Amino acid sequence: PDGADQASAATALAEQVEIADDASSALIVAAGALPLLVELLHVGIAAGRWLAEVAIGQLAKDEADRAPIVAAGALPPLVEMAFGTEYDKAWAAFAIAELVKDATSRAPIVAAGTLRSLVELLRVGTEQGKKNAAWAIEELAKDVLTRATIVGAGALPPLMALLHAGSEDGNGKAALAIGELAKDAATRALLVTASVLPLLVELLRAGPEDAKASVASLLVELATGMQLENSALRTERDALAEGVELLASLTGPVATGHAVVFRLPCGEQIGGSRLLLAHVSPYYERLLLGGMAEGTNDVEPDPDFSSAAHIALLSQLHALGHAALPASLDVLLELVYLAAKVHGAPSGEGDGADAAVRVFEQCERALRDSLCAGNCLAV
């Protein structure tokens, strides 16, 4: 077939990939579709190029397909398109964000100067382009050696702007990208100087609901990494305390905004944030989101534990393990066992993002500090 026919066929293929499920995507790759999609990046009409970028990004969602995509030569044209038209940039950023989940693809992307294009896209791109650029930067920042380069390329100011004024999805993507960058102490110091904590508190109070889990994750990244003892940081310390209080307040008596209801052993009903719980606990991610299109909205907690212990755990998980602990020694003992049980429940996920671990450690320290002759046998 001539070039026009090839481009037309590849465009149709790209459209099929975009709507394919995992099994269909594997068949498409096995059938030799990747060279056609890469060729479309080079020679396709504009709409075909964009579809090819989207298709490659969709295929790259499957970890097994990322190396074959790179081997087929997709990276060079994607990097080139990252400097193209607005649509080229936006969808190249989408494909790059999926591909750089494979750590071996990050260095070539950075070495090609793509960061400059991603930062520019954050500044002046479409809303979709900004969101995709933030997502790509988040994935690139998972490489510890790349974080300083990203900050040096000027990514923080436009990420902060997107966090402040972006769409609901853009807020969340910006928060996640900043959260990865904030794993470096120097970046945390820059964020404090930029007074990001009051902004995060405001987003938790009145920001888009779907962005709150990502904002909460960033808040906890700052909370666990920063030493807020210096009196010059009193404003930031106060904002952090207010943020933790707001996070904890996301659970309580059932209200309109609660996406999930916990029916406690005492008959009381407590509402909570499904997105936040799923974000901080692999156990709740599986329970509330896994295997169901809409997840579950109704939970009956473990009847072996008191309502007070369940309320304490929910408050802690909503505050990412930074809420005040129960004053009652009996409830504190229950809480440490409940946190251990939730953490140890099968989830299919790693433990790195499990706030139940932080709750357990907090309880353990509090119990150790409370030991005295009168309670040592009970503890």
mmCIF file of C-alpha atoms in Angstrom:
data_model
loop_
_atom_site.group_PDB
_atom_site.id
_atom_site.type_symbol
_atom_site.label_atom_id
_atom_site.label_comp_id
_atom_site.label_asym_id
_atom_site.label_seq_id
_atom_site.Cartn_x
_atom_site.Cartn_y
_atom_site.Cartn_z
ATOM 1 C CA PRO A 1 0.000 0.000 0.000
ATOM 2 C CA ASP A 2 1.061 3.581 -0.572
ATOM 3 C CA GLY A 3 1.810 6.053 2.242
ATOM 4 C CA ALA A 4 -1.753 7.363 2.387
ATOM 5 C CA ASP A 5 -3.202 3.843 2.696
ATOM 6 C CA GLN A 6 -0.638 2.954 5.361
ATOM 7 C CA ALA A 7 -1.475 6.049 7.359
ATOM 8 C CA SER A 8 -5.195 5.334 7.042
ATOM 9 C CA ALA A 9 -4.765 1.720 8.197
ATOM 10 C CA ALA A 10 -2.548 2.761 11.106
ATOM 11 C CA THR A 11 -5.079 5.411 12.129
ATOM 12 C CA ALA A 12 -7.822 2.766 12.227
ATOM 13 C CA LEU A 13 -5.502 0.544 14.268
ATOM 14 C CA ALA A 14 -4.816 3.359 16.714
ATOM 15 C CA GLU A 15 -8.545 3.836 17.185
ATOM 16 C CA GLN A 16 -8.933 0.115 17.990
ATOM 17 C CA VAL A 17 -6.082 0.172 20.513
ATOM 18 C CA GLU A 18 -7.620 3.152 22.289
ATOM 19 C CA ILE A 19 -10.780 1.178 23.088
ATOM 20 C CA ALA A 20 -9.166 -2.268 23.573
ATOM 21 C CA ASP A 21 -9.040 -4.124 26.887
ATOM 22 C CA ASP A 22 -5.842 -5.724 28.213
ATOM 23 C CA ALA A 23 -6.363 -9.032 26.412
ATOM 24 C CA SER A 24 -7.104 -7.301 23.103
ATOM 25 C CA SER A 25 -4.077 -5.025 23.532
ATOM 26 C CA ALA A 26 -1.811 -8.061 23.968
ATOM 27 C CA LEU A 27 -3.178 -9.552 20.740
ATOM 28 C CA ILE A 28 -2.645 -6.248 18.925
ATOM 29 C CA VAL A 29 1.017 -6.132 20.014
ATOM 30 C CA ALA A 30 1.538 -9.808 19.142
ATOM 31 C CA ALA A 31 0.119 -9.175 15.674
ATOM 32 C CA GLY A 32 2.905 -6.669 14.961
ATOM 33 C CA ALA A 33 1.022 -3.421 15.393
ATOM 34 C CA LEU A 34 3.819 -1.478 17.092
ATOM 35 C CA PRO A 35 5.873 -0.736 13.927
ATOM 36 C CA LEU A 36 2.719 0.650 12.270
ATOM 37 C CA LEU A 37 2.004 2.936 15.221
ATOM 38 C CA VAL A 38 5.618 4.150 15.349
ATOM 39 C CA GLU A 39 5.533 4.792 11.588
ATOM 40 C CA LEU A 40 2.334 6.777 12.071
ATOM 41 C CA LEU A 41 4.196 8.984 14.580
ATOM 42 C CA HIS A 42 6.627 9.799 11.758
ATOM 43 C CA VAL A 43 4.412 10.103 8.664
ATOM 44 C CA GLY A 44 0.778 10.292 9.750
ATOM 45 C CA ILE A 45 -1.547 13.207 9.322
ATOM 46 C CA ALA A 46 -2.013 15.291 12.469
ATOM 47 C CA ALA A 47 -5.079 13.424 13.780
ATOM 48 C CA GLY A 48 -3.374 10.105 13.070
ATOM 49 C CA ARG A 49 -0.267 11.133 15.009
ATOM 50 C CA TRP A 50 -2.355 12.090 18.024
ATOM 51 C CA LEU A 51 -4.222 8.783 17.876
ATOM 52 C CA ALA A 52 -0.914 6.923 17.651
ATOM 53 C CA GLU A 53 0.356 8.753 20.749
ATOM 54 C CA VAL A 54 -2.812 7.867 22.651
ATOM 55 C CA ALA A 55 -2.645 4.252 21.425
ATOM 56 C CA ILE A 56 0.983 3.863 22.483
ATOM 57 C CA GLY A 57 0.130 5.354 25.869
ATOM 58 C CA GLN A 58 -2.769 2.899 26.239
ATOM 59 C CA LEU A 59 -0.564 -0.055 25.292
ATOM 60 C CA ALA A 60 2.129 1.116 27.729
ATOM 61 C CA LYS A 61 -0.333 0.735 30.610
ATOM 62 C CA ASP A 62 0.589 -2.953 30.407
ATOM 63 C CA GLU A 63 4.036 -3.324 31.979
ATOM 64 C CA ALA A 64 4.907 -6.171 29.591
ATOM 65 C CA ASP A 65 4.392 -3.924 26.540
ATOM 66 C CA ARG A 66 6.673 -1.033 27.584
ATOM 67 C CA ALA A 67 9.997 -2.583 26.568
ATOM 68 C CA PRO A 68 8.660 -3.733 23.149
ATOM 69 C CA ILE A 69 7.294 -0.220 22.545
ATOM 70 C CA VAL A 70 10.712 1.305 23.251
ATOM 71 C CA ALA A 71 12.422 -1.403 21.177
ATOM 72 C CA ALA A 72 10.113 -0.566 18.268
ATOM 73 C CA GLY A 73 11.604 2.943 18.249
ATOM 74 C CA ALA A 74 8.752 4.923 19.800
ATOM 75 C CA LEU A 75 10.834 7.149 22.080
ATOM 76 C CA PRO A 76 12.615 9.368 19.496
ATOM 77 C CA PRO A 77 9.430 10.466 17.664
ATOM 78 C CA LEU A 78 7.571 10.928 20.952
ATOM 79 C CA VAL A 79 10.364 13.165 22.221
ATOM 80 C CA GLU A 80 10.295 15.089 18.939
ATOM 81 C CA MET A 81 6.517 15.502 19.180
ATOM 82 C CA ALA A 82 6.918 16.818 22.716
ATOM 83 C CA PHE A 83 8.229 19.957 20.969
ATOM 84 C CA GLY A 84 5.480 20.062 18.330
ATOM 85 C CA THR A 85 1.979 21.511 18.217
ATOM 86 C CA GLU A 86 -0.201 21.836 21.326
ATOM 87 C CA TYR A 87 -1.933 18.530 20.605
ATOM 88 C CA ASP A 88 1.373 16.833 19.763
ATOM 89 C CA LYS A 89 2.785 17.985 23.116
ATOM 90 C CA ALA A 90 -0.270 17.008 25.146
ATOM 91 C CA TRP A 91 -0.538 13.461 23.850
ATOM 92 C CA ALA A 92 3.221 12.894 23.685
ATOM 93 C CA ALA A 93 3.252 13.745 27.418
ATOM 94 C CA PHE A 94 0.502 11.147 27.964
ATOM 95 C CA ALA A 95 2.473 8.404 26.178
ATOM 96 C CA ILE A 96 5.725 9.426 27.891
ATOM 97 C CA ALA A 97 4.026 9.317 31.316
ATOM 98 C CA GLU A 98 3.085 5.679 30.730
ATOM 99 C CA LEU A 99 6.433 4.660 29.216
ATOM 100 C CA VAL A 100 8.583 6.158 31.993
ATOM 101 C CA LYS A 101 6.879 3.915 34.527
ATOM 102 C CA ASP A 102 9.657 1.650 33.253
ATOM 103 C CA ALA A 103 12.726 3.121 34.982
ATOM 104 C CA THR A 104 15.014 2.307 32.039
ATOM 105 C CA SER A 105 13.142 4.796 29.831
ATOM 106 C CA ARG A 106 13.586 7.783 32.166
ATOM 107 C CA ALA A 107 17.233 8.614 31.451
ATOM 108 C CA PRO A 108 16.826 8.743 27.617
ATOM 109 C CA ILE A 109 13.738 10.964 28.012
ATOM 110 C CA VAL A 110 15.574 13.402 30.295
ATOM 111 C CA ALA A 111 18.766 13.301 28.205
ATOM 112 C CA ALA A 112 16.778 14.298 25.114
ATOM 113 C CA GLY A 113 15.810 17.576 26.783
ATOM 114 C CA THR A 114 12.134 16.633 27.102
ATOM 115 C CA LEU A 115 11.844 18.299 30.506
ATOM 116 C CA ARG A 116 12.038 21.717 28.853
ATOM 117 C CA SER A 117 9.003 20.860 26.727
ATOM 118 C CA LEU A 118 7.064 19.408 29.678
ATOM 119 C CA VAL A 119 7.696 22.528 31.767
ATOM 120 C CA GLU A 120 6.607 24.752 28.894
ATOM 121 C CA LEU A 121 3.485 22.620 28.487
ATOM 122 C CA LEU A 122 2.746 23.126 32.191
ATOM 123 C CA ARG A 123 3.004 26.887 31.708
ATOM 124 C CA VAL A 124 1.021 27.520 28.536
ATOM 125 C CA GLY A 125 -0.545 24.237 27.415
ATOM 126 C CA THR A 126 -4.186 23.251 27.256
ATOM 127 C CA GLU A 127 -5.783 21.907 30.430
ATOM 128 C CA GLN A 128 -5.302 18.354 29.104
ATOM 129 C CA GLY A 129 -1.707 19.147 28.199
ATOM 130 C CA LYS A 130 -0.943 20.540 31.656
ATOM 131 C CA LYS A 131 -2.447 17.490 33.328
ATOM 132 C CA ASN A 132 -0.456 15.082 31.120
ATOM 133 C CA ALA A 133 2.750 17.064 31.648
ATOM 134 C CA ALA A 134 2.301 16.957 35.435
ATOM 135 C CA TRP A 135 1.688 13.228 35.219
ATOM 136 C CA ALA A 136 4.860 12.685 33.147
ATOM 137 C CA ILE A 137 6.873 14.772 35.619
ATOM 138 C CA GLU A 138 5.455 12.758 38.534
ATOM 139 C CA GLU A 139 6.654 9.521 36.902
ATOM 140 C CA LEU A 140 10.078 10.977 36.022
ATOM 141 C CA ALA A 141 10.478 12.235 39.606
ATOM 142 C CA LYS A 142 10.274 8.680 40.925
ATOM 143 C CA ASP A 143 13.939 8.478 39.917
ATOM 144 C CA VAL A 144 15.809 10.051 42.836
ATOM 145 C CA LEU A 145 18.594 11.265 40.532
ATOM 146 C CA THR A 146 16.135 13.114 38.294
ATOM 147 C CA ARG A 147 14.319 15.204 40.921
ATOM 148 C CA ALA A 148 16.903 17.981 41.187
ATOM 149 C CA THR A 149 17.063 18.191 37.384
ATOM 150 C CA ILE A 150 13.271 18.588 37.209
ATOM 151 C CA VAL A 151 13.290 21.350 39.826
ATOM 152 C CA GLY A 152 16.245 22.994 38.094
ATOM 153 C CA ALA A 153 14.274 22.979 34.832
ATOM 154 C CA GLY A 154 11.709 25.251 36.519
ATOM 155 C CA ALA A 155 8.896 22.741 37.082
ATOM 156 C CA LEU A 156 7.836 23.865 40.570
ATOM 157 C CA PRO A 157 6.240 27.282 39.760
ATOM 158 C CA PRO A 158 3.900 25.963 37.011
ATOM 159 C CA LEU A 159 3.087 22.886 39.125
ATOM 160 C CA MET A 160 2.149 25.222 41.987
ATOM 161 C CA ALA A 161 -0.003 27.250 39.594
ATOM 162 C CA LEU A 162 -1.766 24.089 38.404
ATOM 163 C CA LEU A 163 -2.271 23.005 42.011
ATOM 164 C CA HIS A 164 -3.855 26.374 42.737
ATOM 165 C CA ALA A 165 -5.991 26.937 39.658
ATOM 166 C CA GLY A 166 -6.125 23.755 37.598
ATOM 167 C CA SER A 167 -9.057 21.481 36.865
ATOM 168 C CA GLU A 168 -10.108 18.839 39.381
ATOM 169 C CA ASP A 169 -7.893 16.247 37.700
ATOM 170 C CA GLY A 170 -5.124 18.813 37.182
ATOM 171 C CA ASN A 171 -5.073 19.660 40.908
ATOM 172 C CA GLY A 172 -4.562 16.009 41.760
ATOM 173 C CA LYS A 173 -1.850 15.403 39.148
ATOM 174 C CA ALA A 174 0.037 18.538 40.286
ATOM 175 C CA ALA A 175 -0.145 17.434 43.932
ATOM 176 C CA LEU A 176 1.214 13.979 43.087
ATOM 177 C CA ALA A 177 4.068 15.450 41.016
ATOM 178 C CA ILE A 178 5.016 17.906 43.767
ATOM 179 C CA GLY A 179 4.777 15.057 46.277
ATOM 180 C CA GLU A 180 7.416 13.067 44.393
ATOM 181 C CA LEU A 181 9.673 16.121 44.120
ATOM 182 C CA ALA A 182 9.152 16.865 47.832
ATOM 183 C CA LYS A 183 10.941 13.660 48.760
ATOM 184 C CA ASP A 184 14.111 15.750 48.444
ATOM 185 C CA ALA A 185 14.900 18.000 51.422
ATOM 186 C CA ALA A 186 15.992 20.923 49.220
ATOM 187 C CA THR A 187 12.658 20.882 47.401
ATOM 188 C CA ARG A 188 10.738 20.745 50.682
ATOM 189 C CA ALA A 189 12.568 23.883 51.770
ATOM 190 C CA LEU A 190 11.574 25.608 48.519
ATOM 191 C CA LEU A 191 7.948 24.614 49.064
ATOM 192 C CA VAL A 192 7.962 26.023 52.590
ATOM 193 C CA THR A 193 9.402 29.277 51.263
ATOM 194 C CA ALA A 194 6.607 29.329 48.665
ATOM 195 C CA SER A 195 4.018 28.919 51.470
ATOM 196 C CA VAL A 196 2.496 25.805 49.916
ATOM 197 C CA LEU A 197 1.060 24.499 53.206
ATOM 198 C CA PRO A 198 -1.710 27.132 53.540
ATOM 199 C CA LEU A 199 -2.678 26.394 49.925
ATOM 200 C CA LEU A 200 -2.914 22.665 50.683
ATOM 201 C CA VAL A 201 -5.058 23.349 53.729
ATOM 202 C CA GLU A 202 -7.408 25.484 51.617
ATOM 203 C CA LEU A 203 -7.640 22.753 48.961
ATOM 204 C CA LEU A 204 -8.508 20.225 51.652
ATOM 205 C CA ARG A 205 -11.170 22.556 52.997
ATOM 206 C CA ALA A 206 -12.804 23.675 49.757
ATOM 207 C CA GLY A 207 -10.984 22.118 46.805
ATOM 208 C CA PRO A 208 -12.256 19.536 44.292
ATOM 209 C CA GLU A 209 -13.311 16.310 46.028
ATOM 210 C CA ASP A 210 -11.371 14.017 43.673
ATOM 211 C CA ALA A 211 -8.148 15.976 44.270
ATOM 212 C CA LYS A 212 -8.254 15.758 48.077
ATOM 213 C CA ALA A 213 -6.574 12.340 48.304
ATOM 214 C CA SER A 214 -3.586 13.577 46.253
ATOM 215 C CA VAL A 215 -3.403 16.826 48.233
ATOM 216 C CA ALA A 216 -3.502 14.818 51.463
ATOM 217 C CA SER A 217 -0.673 12.622 50.183
ATOM 218 C CA LEU A 218 1.446 15.712 49.464
ATOM 219 C CA LEU A 219 0.647 17.144 52.884
ATOM 220 C CA VAL A 220 1.837 13.974 54.573
ATOM 221 C CA GLU A 221 4.991 13.879 52.420
ATOM 222 C CA LEU A 222 5.826 17.333 53.735
ATOM 223 C CA ALA A 223 4.770 16.452 57.284
ATOM 224 C CA THR A 224 6.988 13.392 57.516
ATOM 225 C CA GLY A 225 9.979 15.001 55.819
ATOM 226 C CA MET A 226 10.105 18.458 57.376
ATOM 227 C CA GLN A 227 11.486 19.385 60.766
ATOM 228 C CA LEU A 228 9.203 22.190 61.918
ATOM 229 C CA GLU A 229 10.998 23.162 65.121
ATOM 230 C CA ASN A 230 12.407 26.465 63.925
ATOM 231 C CA SER A 231 10.328 29.369 65.253
ATOM 232 C CA ALA A 232 10.622 31.021 61.850
ATOM 233 C CA LEU A 233 8.375 28.247 60.509
ATOM 234 C CA ARG A 234 5.539 28.833 62.980
ATOM 235 C CA THR A 235 3.055 29.724 60.204
ATOM 236 C CA GLU A 236 3.844 26.545 58.296
ATOM 237 C CA ARG A 237 3.656 24.479 61.512
ATOM 238 C CA ASP A 238 0.230 25.944 62.301
ATOM 239 C CA ALA A 239 -0.961 25.282 58.753
ATOM 240 C CA LEU A 240 0.250 21.702 58.987
ATOM 241 C CA ALA A 241 -1.636 21.164 62.246
ATOM 242 C CA GLU A 242 -4.763 22.663 60.673
ATOM 243 C CA GLY A 243 -4.361 20.388 57.664
ATOM 244 C CA VAL A 244 -4.174 17.274 59.831
ATOM 245 C CA GLU A 245 -7.278 18.414 61.714
ATOM 246 C CA LEU A 246 -9.133 18.909 58.427
ATOM 247 C CA LEU A 247 -8.119 15.478 57.184
ATOM 248 C CA ALA A 248 -9.399 13.848 60.372
ATOM 249 C CA SER A 249 -12.693 15.741 60.041
ATOM 250 C CA LEU A 250 -13.417 14.021 56.713
ATOM 251 C CA THR A 251 -14.851 11.158 58.774
ATOM 252 C CA GLY A 252 -17.741 11.499 61.212
ATOM 253 C CA PRO A 253 -21.539 11.220 61.433
ATOM 254 C CA VAL A 254 -22.916 10.398 57.986
ATOM 255 C CA ALA A 255 -23.383 13.499 55.802
ATOM 256 C CA THR A 256 -24.173 14.197 52.152
ATOM 257 C CA GLY A 257 -20.522 14.399 51.117
ATOM 258 C CA HIS A 258 -19.558 10.968 52.448
ATOM 259 C CA ALA A 259 -18.965 8.362 49.753
ATOM 260 C CA VAL A 260 -18.786 5.374 52.115
ATOM 261 C CA VAL A 261 -20.683 4.454 55.296
ATOM 262 C CA PHE A 262 -19.328 2.287 58.111
ATOM 263 C CA ARG A 263 -22.023 0.529 60.181
ATOM 264 C CA LEU A 264 -20.389 0.112 63.587
ATOM 265 C CA PRO A 265 -21.086 -2.718 66.067
ATOM 266 C CA CYS A 266 -22.941 -0.281 68.367
ATOM 267 C CA GLY A 267 -25.392 0.597 65.580
ATOM 268 C CA GLU A 268 -23.850 4.005 64.880
ATOM 269 C CA GLN A 269 -23.073 4.970 61.275
ATOM 270 C CA ILE A 270 -19.860 6.813 60.390
ATOM 271 C CA GLY A 271 -19.162 8.341 56.978
ATOM 272 C CA GLY A 272 -15.807 8.620 55.270
ATOM 273 C CA SER A 273 -13.926 9.439 52.085
ATOM 274 C CA ARG A 274 -13.649 6.406 49.843
ATOM 275 C CA LEU A 275 -10.926 8.010 47.691
ATOM 276 C CA LEU A 276 -8.786 9.004 50.661
ATOM 277 C CA LEU A 277 -9.078 5.650 52.425
ATOM 278 C CA ALA A 278 -8.245 3.794 49.210
ATOM 279 C CA HIS A 279 -5.280 6.118 48.671
ATOM 280 C CA VAL A 280 -3.684 5.527 52.090
ATOM 281 C CA SER A 281 -4.559 1.868 52.752
ATOM 282 C CA PRO A 282 -4.079 -1.093 50.380
ATOM 283 C CA TYR A 283 -6.650 -2.992 52.442
ATOM 284 C CA TYR A 284 -9.306 -0.308 51.930
ATOM 285 C CA GLU A 285 -8.300 0.138 48.295
ATOM 286 C CA ARG A 286 -9.159 -3.510 47.702
ATOM 287 C CA LEU A 287 -12.300 -3.346 49.826
ATOM 288 C CA LEU A 288 -13.707 -0.065 48.494
ATOM 289 C CA LEU A 289 -12.523 -0.033 44.887
ATOM 290 C CA GLY A 290 -11.269 -3.459 43.877
ATOM 291 C CA GLY A 291 -13.195 -5.671 41.513
ATOM 292 C CA MET A 292 -16.264 -3.420 41.281
ATOM 293 C CA ALA A 293 -16.975 -0.611 38.854
ATOM 294 C CA GLU A 294 -18.387 1.580 41.599
ATOM 295 C CA GLY A 295 -16.733 -0.056 44.612
ATOM 296 C CA THR A 296 -18.740 -0.560 47.781
ATOM 297 C CA ASN A 297 -20.532 2.200 49.658
ATOM 298 C CA ASP A 298 -21.488 0.199 52.742
ATOM 299 C CA VAL A 299 -19.024 -1.449 55.160
ATOM 300 C CA GLU A 300 -19.591 -3.503 58.296
ATOM 301 C CA PRO A 301 -16.281 -3.349 60.233
ATOM 302 C CA ASP A 302 -14.783 -6.258 62.171
ATOM 303 C CA PRO A 303 -17.201 -6.981 65.069
ATOM 304 C CA ASP A 304 -14.309 -8.221 67.244
ATOM 305 C CA PHE A 305 -13.347 -4.587 67.888
ATOM 306 C CA SER A 306 -15.318 -1.864 69.634
ATOM 307 C CA SER A 307 -16.939 1.056 67.858
ATOM 308 C CA ALA A 308 -14.489 3.378 69.638
ATOM 309 C CA ALA A 309 -11.529 1.505 68.135
ATOM 310 C CA HIS A 310 -13.039 1.647 64.628
ATOM 311 C CA ILE A 311 -13.759 5.373 64.939
ATOM 312 C CA ALA A 312 -10.188 5.957 66.134
ATOM 313 C CA LEU A 313 -8.746 3.994 63.191
ATOM 314 C CA LEU A 314 -10.895 5.824 60.641
ATOM 315 C CA SER A 315 -9.848 9.194 62.074
ATOM 316 C CA GLN A 316 -6.210 8.132 61.946
ATOM 317 C CA LEU A 317 -6.393 6.833 58.376
ATOM 318 C CA HIS A 318 -8.151 9.988 57.167
ATOM 319 C CA ALA A 319 -5.355 12.019 58.810
ATOM 320 C CA LEU A 320 -2.695 9.654 57.405
ATOM 321 C CA GLY A 321 -1.705 8.524 60.903
ATOM 322 C CA HIS A 322 -1.194 12.021 62.344
ATOM 323 C CA ALA A 323 -4.424 12.497 64.351
ATOM 324 C CA ALA A 324 -4.524 12.589 68.149
ATOM 325 C CA LEU A 325 -4.588 9.148 69.747
ATOM 326 C CA PRO A 326 -7.402 7.960 72.066
ATOM 327 C CA ALA A 327 -6.983 8.963 75.713
ATOM 328 C CA SER A 328 -8.351 5.604 76.887
ATOM 329 C CA LEU A 329 -5.661 2.951 77.350
ATOM 330 C CA ASP A 330 -8.199 0.212 76.517
ATOM 331 C CA VAL A 331 -9.115 1.846 73.196
ATOM 332 C CA LEU A 332 -5.433 2.472 72.442
ATOM 333 C CA LEU A 333 -4.686 -1.232 72.956
ATOM 334 C CA GLU A 334 -7.551 -2.159 70.646
ATOM 335 C CA LEU A 335 -6.370 0.362 68.073
ATOM 336 C CA VAL A 336 -2.868 -1.109 67.891
ATOM 337 C CA TYR A 337 -4.313 -4.587 67.263
ATOM 338 C CA LEU A 338 -6.844 -3.278 64.738
ATOM 339 C CA ALA A 339 -4.173 -1.329 62.822
ATOM 340 C CA ALA A 340 -1.982 -4.440 62.735
ATOM 341 C CA LYS A 341 -4.903 -6.523 61.469
ATOM 342 C CA VAL A 342 -5.819 -4.044 58.715
ATOM 343 C CA HIS A 343 -2.178 -3.766 57.680
ATOM 344 C CA GLY A 344 -1.770 -7.548 57.584
ATOM 345 C CA ALA A 345 -4.962 -8.204 55.601
ATOM 346 C CA PRO A 346 -4.410 -9.540 52.061
ATOM 347 C CA SER A 347 -4.397 -6.648 49.621
ATOM 348 C CA GLY A 348 -2.239 -7.546 46.645
ATOM 349 C CA GLU A 349 -0.317 -4.307 47.195
ATOM 350 C CA GLY A 350 2.991 -3.317 48.749
ATOM 351 C CA ASP A 351 3.255 -1.860 52.230
ATOM 352 C CA GLY A 352 5.003 1.394 51.375
ATOM 353 C CA ALA A 353 1.850 3.517 51.202
ATOM 354 C CA ASP A 354 -0.039 1.899 54.087
ATOM 355 C CA ALA A 355 -1.015 4.491 56.705
ATOM 356 C CA ALA A 356 -1.959 1.629 59.057
ATOM 357 C CA VAL A 357 1.781 1.147 59.620
ATOM 358 C CA ARG A 358 2.108 4.726 60.853
ATOM 359 C CA VAL A 359 -0.938 4.259 63.125
ATOM 360 C CA PHE A 360 0.581 1.101 64.585
ATOM 361 C CA GLU A 361 3.922 2.832 65.220
ATOM 362 C CA GLN A 362 2.185 5.821 66.859
ATOM 363 C CA CYS A 363 0.215 3.519 69.157
ATOM 364 C CA GLU A 364 3.285 1.481 69.983
ATOM 365 C CA ARG A 365 5.204 4.602 71.043
ATOM 366 C CA ALA A 366 2.247 5.889 73.087
ATOM 367 C CA LEU A 367 1.839 2.557 74.868
ATOM 368 C CA ARG A 368 5.536 2.398 75.646
ATOM 369 C CA ASP A 369 5.469 5.949 77.013
ATOM 370 C CA SER A 370 2.415 5.178 79.171
ATOM 371 C CA LEU A 371 3.945 2.157 80.909
ATOM 372 C CA CYS A 372 3.959 2.342 84.695
ATOM 373 C CA ALA A 373 3.773 -0.046 87.647
ATOM 374 C CA GLY A 374 -0.030 0.143 87.670
ATOM 375 C CA ASN A 375 -0.639 -0.877 84.034
ATOM 376 C CA CYS A 376 2.409 -2.789 82.833
ATOM 377 C CA LEU A 377 0.727 -6.198 83.132
ATOM 378 C CA ALA A 378 -2.344 -5.033 81.183
ATOM 379 C CA VAL A 379 -0.223 -3.500 78.419
#
